[in-house]
Amino acid sequence: MIVTTKKLFEAAYGKYAIGAYNINNLEQTMGLFRGNLMSEAPFIIQISKGARSYTDKRMLQALIKAADEVFPEAIFAVHLDHGDEETCYDCINSGFYSSVMIDASHESFEENIAITKRVVDAAHAKGIVVEAELGQLGGVEEHIQVSEDEARLTNPDQAKEFVERSGCDSLAVAIGTSHGAFKFSGSQSLHFDVLSEIQKELPNYPLVMHGSSSVPQEEVARINKAGGKLEGARGVDASQFKQAAKLGVTKINIDTDGRLVWTRVHREHFLEHPENFDLRKPGIVFMEEYAKFIADKNDKLGSSGQLDEVRKMIG
Ligand code: G3H
Ligand code: 13P
Ligand code: ZN
């Protein structure tokens, strides 16, 4: 069942975070639904602009609709990840997405508010909720590359004004994470002091953490051993997710880790089975491994076992 992120955040606030997972294809979709049902967790499907244009935006939509029928027990939101204004309107008018992110974080404070407010007005008119971003993460997203020096942590003094004036339903904050597989050029640290200040300014308001893949070192080692070249890759310490949830983080975005699972499975498969040319063979392994990965991540987020509670809340 497709619900808004707002509904999921009401259930989760202060207790746990909901996993927001990016998908691009059939195998990820199957693994995602299986893993969330295995761990009895509500979840958020994220679709980026790149994912929409990988084949045709209608293809992912059709896959998710089919998955909703195949897995009727699942409760999830369908969310546009890092949208620009035009893509937000396209999703709002699609009648399919329950939530969009407008990412105008690279604009000035005033321009970010103005753009976000326009999207909020259009979305709310159709019962769709909006995530916005204040501050700037490092790393690569869509076609924008932000170096760690250019990254800006969210200013807690601006957060409340931003939310009040833009009307956004949740806020992505920059507290030290970055996108991709190479995070933290210095020591890994999340700025819980900044997060705590933001929560004081915005009590009971859902916050979002992007760039939260943990880039498991075992995964990186297996990829490198099977011919990959990911030396120096590292990510967020997943044992800090629950602490973040207590400070108001209700949505944690994970994409890179899923890509690492895909890379490891396929590299190992073809190394061990050089004679194989049936794409379904590694596909089957990937769907199983991805499902296990999702279930394990949900344990770390605290969302495992919460599905019944959410179902009761939704009624
Ligand atoms: O933040 C970006 C997400 O990881 C999506 O990546 O734009 O390559 O699909 P993508
Ligand atoms: P990762 O690159 O850490 O997986 O972050 C994903 C993300 O923030 C998607 O919006
Ligand atoms: Zn992101």
GROMACS .gro file of C-alpha atoms and ligand atoms in nm:
model
  336
    1MET     CA    1   0.000   0.000   0.000
    2ILE     CA    2   0.137   0.339  -0.099
    3VAL     CA    3   0.122   0.603   0.177
    4THR     CA    4   0.280   0.945   0.224
    5THR     CA    5   0.613   0.982   0.401
    6LYS     CA    6   0.425   1.207   0.646
    7LYS     CA    7   0.223   0.908   0.773
    8LEU     CA    8   0.540   0.700   0.815
    9PHE     CA    9   0.716   0.983   0.999
   10GLU     CA   10   0.428   1.019   1.246
   11ALA     CA   11   0.480   0.656   1.347
   12ALA     CA   12   0.859   0.674   1.357
   13TYR     CA   13   0.942   1.013   1.509
   14GLY     CA   14   1.189   0.995   1.798
   15LYS     CA   15   1.190   0.613   1.796
   16TYR     CA   16   1.343   0.488   1.472
   17ALA     CA   17   1.424   0.594   1.117
   18ILE     CA   18   1.263   0.468   0.796
   19GLY     CA   19   1.500   0.336   0.530
   20ALA     CA   20   1.478   0.527   0.202
   21TYR     CA   21   1.623   0.308  -0.072
   22ASN     CA   22   1.692   0.410  -0.434
   23ILE     CA   23   1.590   0.168  -0.705
   24ASN     CA   24   1.657   0.151  -1.079
   25ASN     CA   25   1.546  -0.190  -1.201
   26LEU     CA   26   1.343  -0.508  -1.154
   27GLU     CA   27   1.595  -0.699  -0.943
   28GLN     CA   28   1.632  -0.412  -0.695
   29THR     CA   29   1.252  -0.380  -0.676
   30MET     CA   30   1.206  -0.750  -0.593
   31GLY     CA   31   1.492  -0.754  -0.340
   32LEU     CA   32   1.362  -0.436  -0.179
   33PHE     CA   33   1.009  -0.566  -0.123
   34ARG     CA   34   1.130  -0.908  -0.007
   35GLY     CA   35   1.382  -0.759   0.236
   36ASN     CA   36   1.133  -0.519   0.389
   37LEU     CA   37   0.873  -0.791   0.433
   38MET     CA   38   1.132  -1.032   0.575
   39SER     CA   39   1.213  -0.771   0.840
   40GLU     CA   40   0.851  -0.648   0.868
   41ALA     CA   41   0.947  -0.289   0.806
   42PRO     CA   42   0.774   0.011   0.646
   43PHE     CA   43   0.998   0.175   0.385
   44ILE     CA   44   1.043   0.450   0.129
   45ILE     CA   45   1.120   0.384  -0.238
   46GLN     CA   46   1.332   0.662  -0.382
   47ILE     CA   47   1.346   0.737  -0.752
   48SER     CA   48   1.610   0.981  -0.873
   49LYS     CA   49   1.599   1.180  -1.197
   50GLY     CA   50   1.866   0.945  -1.330
   51ALA     CA   51   1.653   0.641  -1.239
   52ARG     CA   52   1.352   0.793  -1.418
   53SER     CA   53   1.549   0.837  -1.739
   54TYR     CA   54   1.752   0.512  -1.716
   55THR     CA   55   1.482   0.348  -1.929
   56ASP     CA   56   1.151   0.536  -1.931
   57LYS     CA   57   0.992   0.689  -1.620
   58ARG     CA   58   0.680   0.474  -1.677
   59MET     CA   59   0.879   0.152  -1.646
   60LEU     CA   60   0.971   0.198  -1.276
   61GLN     CA   61   0.620   0.317  -1.204
   62ALA     CA   62   0.477  -0.001  -1.361
   63LEU     CA   63   0.726  -0.217  -1.168
   64ILE     CA   64   0.627  -0.061  -0.836
   65LYS     CA   65   0.255  -0.093  -0.916
   66ALA     CA   66   0.310  -0.461  -0.991
   67ALA     CA   67   0.514  -0.510  -0.671
   68ASP     CA   68   0.230  -0.350  -0.473
   69GLU     CA   69   0.001  -0.626  -0.608
   70VAL     CA   70   0.255  -0.906  -0.562
   71PHE     CA   71   0.329  -0.795  -0.203
   72PRO     CA   72  -0.006  -0.663  -0.069
   73GLU     CA   73   0.123  -0.656   0.292
   74ALA     CA   74   0.392  -0.396   0.212
   75ILE     CA   75   0.347  -0.036   0.333
   76PHE     CA   76   0.567   0.218   0.161
   77ALA     CA   77   0.598   0.570   0.020
   78VAL     CA   78   0.704   0.649  -0.337
   79HIS     CA   79   0.937   0.946  -0.329
   80LEU     CA   80   1.122   1.156  -0.589
   81ASP     CA   81   1.486   1.191  -0.478
   82HIS     CA   82   1.670   1.521  -0.539
   83GLY     CA   83   1.411   1.670  -0.771
   84ASP     CA   84   1.441   1.998  -0.958
   85GLU     CA   85   1.127   2.211  -0.989
   86GLU     CA   86   1.020   2.074  -1.328
   87THR     CA   87   1.062   1.709  -1.224
   88CYS     CA   88   0.870   1.775  -0.902
   89TYR     CA   89   0.571   1.906  -1.100
   90ASP     CA   90   0.589   1.607  -1.332
   91CYS     CA   91   0.577   1.368  -1.032
   92ILE     CA   92   0.307   1.568  -0.854
   93ASN     CA   93   0.091   1.551  -1.167
   94SER     CA   94   0.164   1.181  -1.228
   95GLY     CA   95  -0.091   1.066  -0.972
   96PHE     CA   96   0.163   0.807  -0.858
   97TYR     CA   97   0.425   0.962  -0.629
   98SER     CA   98   0.321   1.021  -0.267
   99SER     CA   99   0.616   1.243  -0.184
  100VAL     CA  100   0.871   1.460  -0.366
  101MET     CA  101   1.201   1.617  -0.273
  102ILE     CA  102   1.276   1.961  -0.410
  103ASP     CA  103   1.649   2.014  -0.385
  104ALA     CA  104   1.727   2.381  -0.426
  105SER     CA  105   1.998   2.366  -0.161
  106HIS     CA  106   2.258   2.501  -0.407
  107GLU     CA  107   2.056   2.825  -0.441
  108SER     CA  108   2.064   3.122  -0.201
  109PHE     CA  109   1.855   3.096   0.119
  110GLU     CA  110   1.582   3.323  -0.025
  111GLU     CA  111   1.572   3.147  -0.362
  112ASN     CA  112   1.564   2.805  -0.191
  113ILE     CA  113   1.260   2.920   0.011
  114ALA     CA  114   1.084   3.065  -0.296
  115ILE     CA  115   1.133   2.753  -0.511
  116THR     CA  116   1.042   2.516  -0.226
  117LYS     CA  117   0.725   2.713  -0.150
  118ARG     CA  118   0.607   2.695  -0.512
  119VAL     CA  119   0.654   2.316  -0.509
  120VAL     CA  120   0.486   2.283  -0.166
  121ASP     CA  121   0.180   2.476  -0.289
  122ALA     CA  122   0.146   2.254  -0.597
  123ALA     CA  123   0.206   1.932  -0.400
  124HIS     CA  124  -0.024   2.008  -0.108
  125ALA     CA  125  -0.307   2.089  -0.349
  126LYS     CA  126  -0.287   1.720  -0.451
  127GLY     CA  127  -0.224   1.567  -0.106
  128ILE     CA  128   0.145   1.508  -0.177
  129VAL     CA  129   0.414   1.591   0.077
  130VAL     CA  130   0.746   1.767   0.022
  131GLU     CA  131   1.101   1.720   0.150
  132ALA     CA  132   1.337   2.015   0.104
  133GLU     CA  133   1.707   2.061   0.179
  134LEU     CA  134   1.896   2.330   0.367
  135GLY     CA  135   2.276   2.322   0.376
  136GLN     CA  136   2.484   2.129   0.126
  137LEU     CA  137   2.629   1.779   0.138
  138GLY     CA  138   2.961   1.689  -0.024
  139GLY     CA  139   2.989   1.425  -0.297
  140VAL     CA  140   2.813   1.362  -0.626
  141GLU     CA  141   2.442   1.374  -0.689
  142GLU     CA  142   2.287   1.381  -1.034
  143HIS     CA  143   2.521   1.609  -1.229
  144ILE     CA  144   2.630   1.826  -0.938
  145GLN     CA  145   2.965   1.760  -0.773
  146VAL     CA  146   3.030   1.931  -0.439
  147SER     CA  147   3.376   1.900  -0.283
  148GLU     CA  148   3.405   1.852   0.096
  149ASP     CA  149   3.542   2.208   0.122
  150GLU     CA  150   3.234   2.350  -0.046
  151ALA     CA  151   2.990   2.146   0.162
  152ARG     CA  152   2.797   2.356   0.415
  153LEU     CA  153   2.642   2.218   0.731
  154THR     CA  154   2.282   2.323   0.793
  155ASN     CA  155   2.260   2.640   1.000
  156PRO     CA  156   2.021   2.562   1.292
  157ASP     CA  157   1.931   2.934   1.318
  158GLN     CA  158   1.797   2.928   0.961
  159ALA     CA  159   1.619   2.592   0.980
  160LYS     CA  160   1.305   2.708   1.160
  161GLU     CA  161   1.259   3.014   0.937
  162PHE     CA  162   1.312   2.796   0.630
  163VAL     CA  163   1.045   2.545   0.734
  164GLU     CA  164   0.795   2.810   0.841
  165ARG     CA  165   0.829   3.018   0.525
  166SER     CA  166   0.849   2.733   0.275
  167GLY     CA  167   0.588   2.505   0.436
  168CYS     CA  168   0.793   2.190   0.360
  169ASP     CA  169   0.689   1.871   0.543
  170SER     CA  170   1.037   1.739   0.619
  171LEU     CA  171   1.388   1.880   0.598
  172ALA     CA  172   1.709   1.720   0.473
  173VAL     CA  173   1.994   1.849   0.684
  174ALA     CA  174   2.367   1.848   0.617
  175ILE     CA  175   2.543   1.720   0.929
  176GLY     CA  176   2.864   1.579   0.786
  177THR     CA  177   2.757   1.300   0.551
  178SER     CA  178   2.818   1.303   0.176
  179HIS     CA  179   2.692   1.109  -0.124
  180GLY     CA  180   2.880   0.819  -0.279
  181ALA     CA  181   3.134   0.559  -0.166
  182PHE     CA  182   3.413   0.793  -0.056
  183LYS     CA  183   3.296   0.981   0.249
  184PHE     CA  184   3.494   1.164   0.519
  185SER     CA  185   3.838   1.267   0.395
  186GLY     CA  186   3.920   1.322   0.766
  187SER     CA  187   3.786   1.105   1.047
  188GLN     CA  188   3.423   0.984   1.020
  189SER     CA  189   3.201   1.207   1.229
  190LEU     CA  190   2.839   1.306   1.228
  191HIS     CA  191   2.774   1.648   1.380
  192PHE     CA  192   2.525   1.547   1.648
  193ASP     CA  193   2.572   1.888   1.812
  194VAL     CA  194   2.431   2.056   1.500
  195LEU     CA  195   2.150   1.797   1.474
  196SER     CA  196   2.056   1.854   1.835
  197GLU     CA  197   2.044   2.233   1.780
  198ILE     CA  198   1.818   2.182   1.477
  199GLN     CA  199   1.585   1.960   1.681
  200LYS     CA  200   1.561   2.228   1.951
  201GLU     CA  201   1.454   2.479   1.686
  202LEU     CA  202   1.216   2.230   1.522
  203PRO     CA  203   1.077   1.996   1.790
  204ASN     CA  204   0.870   1.703   1.660
  205TYR     CA  205   0.958   1.793   1.303
  206PRO     CA  206   1.089   1.513   1.074
  207LEU     CA  207   1.450   1.549   0.961
  208VAL     CA  208   1.622   1.356   0.683
  209MET     CA  209   1.979   1.231   0.654
  210HIS     CA  210   2.113   1.189   0.299
  211GLY     CA  211   2.444   1.029   0.209
  212SER     CA  212   2.405   0.762   0.477
  213SER     CA  213   2.549   0.450   0.319
  214SER     CA  214   2.790   0.278   0.551
  215VAL     CA  215   3.011   0.135   0.271
  216PRO     CA  216   3.082  -0.191   0.463
  217GLN     CA  217   3.454  -0.265   0.454
  218GLU     CA  218   3.387  -0.636   0.402
  219GLU     CA  219   3.187  -0.553   0.090
  220VAL     CA  220   3.463  -0.326  -0.042
  221ALA     CA  221   3.728  -0.594   0.024
  222ARG     CA  222   3.524  -0.859  -0.163
  223ILE     CA  223   3.471  -0.624  -0.459
  224ASN     CA  224   3.842  -0.540  -0.475
  225LYS     CA  225   3.937  -0.908  -0.444
  226ALA     CA  226   3.710  -0.988  -0.738
  227GLY     CA  227   3.880  -0.729  -0.960
  228GLY     CA  228   3.721  -0.404  -0.839
  229LYS     CA  229   3.908  -0.083  -0.771
  230LEU     CA  230   3.750   0.086  -0.470
  231GLU     CA  231   4.048   0.146  -0.243
  232GLY     CA  232   3.976   0.402   0.026
  233ALA     CA  233   3.597   0.372   0.003
  234ARG     CA  234   3.421   0.429   0.336
  235GLY     CA  235   3.096   0.549   0.485
  236VAL     CA  236   2.881   0.633   0.784
  237ASP     CA  237   2.892   0.426   1.103
  238ALA     CA  238   2.551   0.255   1.100
  239SER     CA  239   2.557   0.215   1.478
  240GLN     CA  240   2.489   0.592   1.491
  241PHE     CA  241   2.151   0.566   1.312
  242LYS     CA  242   1.948   0.511   1.629
  243GLN     CA  243   2.113   0.809   1.800
  244ALA     CA  244   2.021   1.022   1.498
  245ALA     CA  245   1.662   0.892   1.515
  246LYS     CA  246   1.631   1.007   1.876
  247LEU     CA  247   1.733   1.354   1.759
  248GLY     CA  248   1.449   1.375   1.504
  249VAL     CA  249   1.588   1.195   1.198
  250THR     CA  250   1.299   0.991   1.056
  251LYS     CA  251   1.434   0.913   0.707
  252ILE     CA  252   1.778   0.779   0.622
  253ASN     CA  253   1.882   0.764   0.254
  254ILE     CA  254   2.078   0.466   0.128
  255ASP     CA  255   2.175   0.409  -0.234
  256THR     CA  256   2.550   0.344  -0.261
  257ASP     CA  257   2.543   0.037  -0.032
  258GLY     CA  258   2.288  -0.132  -0.259
  259ARG     CA  259   2.510  -0.062  -0.561
  260LEU     CA  260   2.799  -0.224  -0.375
  261VAL     CA  261   2.592  -0.539  -0.316
  262TRP     CA  262   2.515  -0.548  -0.691
  263THR     CA  263   2.883  -0.500  -0.782
  264ARG     CA  264   3.006  -0.766  -0.539
  265VAL     CA  265   2.748  -1.025  -0.650
  266HIS     CA  266   2.816  -0.977  -1.021
  267ARG     CA  267   3.196  -0.955  -0.996
  268GLU     CA  268   3.213  -1.270  -0.781
  269HIS     CA  269   2.961  -1.455  -0.994
  270PHE     CA  270   3.143  -1.406  -1.322
  271LEU     CA  271   3.481  -1.475  -1.166
  272GLU     CA  272   3.353  -1.804  -1.024
  273HIS     CA  273   3.143  -1.896  -1.331
  274PRO     CA  274   3.330  -1.768  -1.636
  275GLU     CA  275   3.127  -2.005  -1.853
  276ASN     CA  276   2.794  -1.846  -1.758
  277PHE     CA  277   2.607  -1.606  -1.986
  278ASP     CA  278   2.258  -1.640  -1.835
  279LEU     CA  279   2.179  -1.304  -1.673
  280ARG     CA  280   1.921  -1.466  -1.444
  281LYS     CA  281   2.185  -1.665  -1.257
  282PRO     CA  282   2.355  -1.364  -1.093
  283GLY     CA  283   2.014  -1.190  -1.088
  284ILE     CA  284   1.874  -1.458  -0.854
  285VAL     CA  285   2.175  -1.428  -0.623
  286PHE     CA  286   2.151  -1.049  -0.627
  287MET     CA  287   1.780  -1.043  -0.533
  288GLU     CA  288   1.850  -1.272  -0.235
  289GLU     CA  289   2.155  -1.076  -0.124
  290TYR     CA  290   1.979  -0.743  -0.167
  291ALA     CA  291   1.684  -0.863   0.040
  292LYS     CA  292   1.921  -0.973   0.319
  293PHE     CA  293   2.103  -0.641   0.297
  294ILE     CA  294   1.776  -0.445   0.331
  295ALA     CA  295   1.661  -0.654   0.629
  296ASP     CA  296   1.996  -0.603   0.802
  297LYS     CA  297   1.986  -0.227   0.735
  298ASN     CA  298   1.635  -0.205   0.879
  299ASP     CA  299   1.763  -0.370   1.200
  300LYS     CA  300   2.019  -0.091   1.226
  301LEU     CA  301   1.760   0.178   1.155
  302GLY     CA  302   1.521   0.032   1.413
  303SER     CA  303   1.241  -0.002   1.154
  304SER     CA  304   1.240  -0.384   1.162
  305GLY     CA  305   0.923  -0.524   1.319
  306GLN     CA  306   0.734  -0.190   1.296
  307LEU     CA  307   0.504  -0.282   1.007
  308ASP     CA  308   0.206  -0.396   1.220
  309GLU     CA  309   0.219  -0.083   1.433
  310VAL     CA  310   0.217   0.134   1.118
  311ARG     CA  311  -0.071  -0.071   0.973
  312LYS     CA  312  -0.276  -0.013   1.290
  313MET     CA  313  -0.199   0.360   1.280
  314ILE     CA  314  -0.307   0.392   0.919
  315GLY     CA  315  -0.629   0.204   1.001
  316G3H     O1  316   2.184   1.119  -0.415
  316G3H     C1  317   2.186   1.058  -0.520
  316G3H     C2  318   2.137   0.917  -0.526
  316G3H     O2  319   2.236   0.828  -0.482
  316G3H     C3  320   2.086   0.886  -0.664
  316G3H     O3  321   2.191   0.868  -0.752
  316G3H     O4  322   2.130   1.026  -0.934
  316G3H     O5  323   2.294   0.842  -0.975
  316G3H     O6  324   2.050   0.790  -0.945
  316G3H     P1  325   2.165   0.883  -0.913
  31713P     P1  326   2.451   0.734  -0.036
  31713P     O1  327   2.533   0.773  -0.155
  31713P     O2  328   2.532   0.748   0.091
  31713P     O3  329   2.389   0.601  -0.048
  31713P     O4  330   2.332   0.842  -0.024
  31713P     C1  331   2.214   0.825  -0.099
  31713P     C2  332   2.127   0.947  -0.095
  31713P     O5  333   2.141   1.038  -0.017
  31713P     C3  334   2.017   0.948  -0.192
  31713P     O6  335   1.946   1.070  -0.187
  318ZN      ZN  336   2.074   1.237  -0.136
   0.00000   0.00000   0.00000
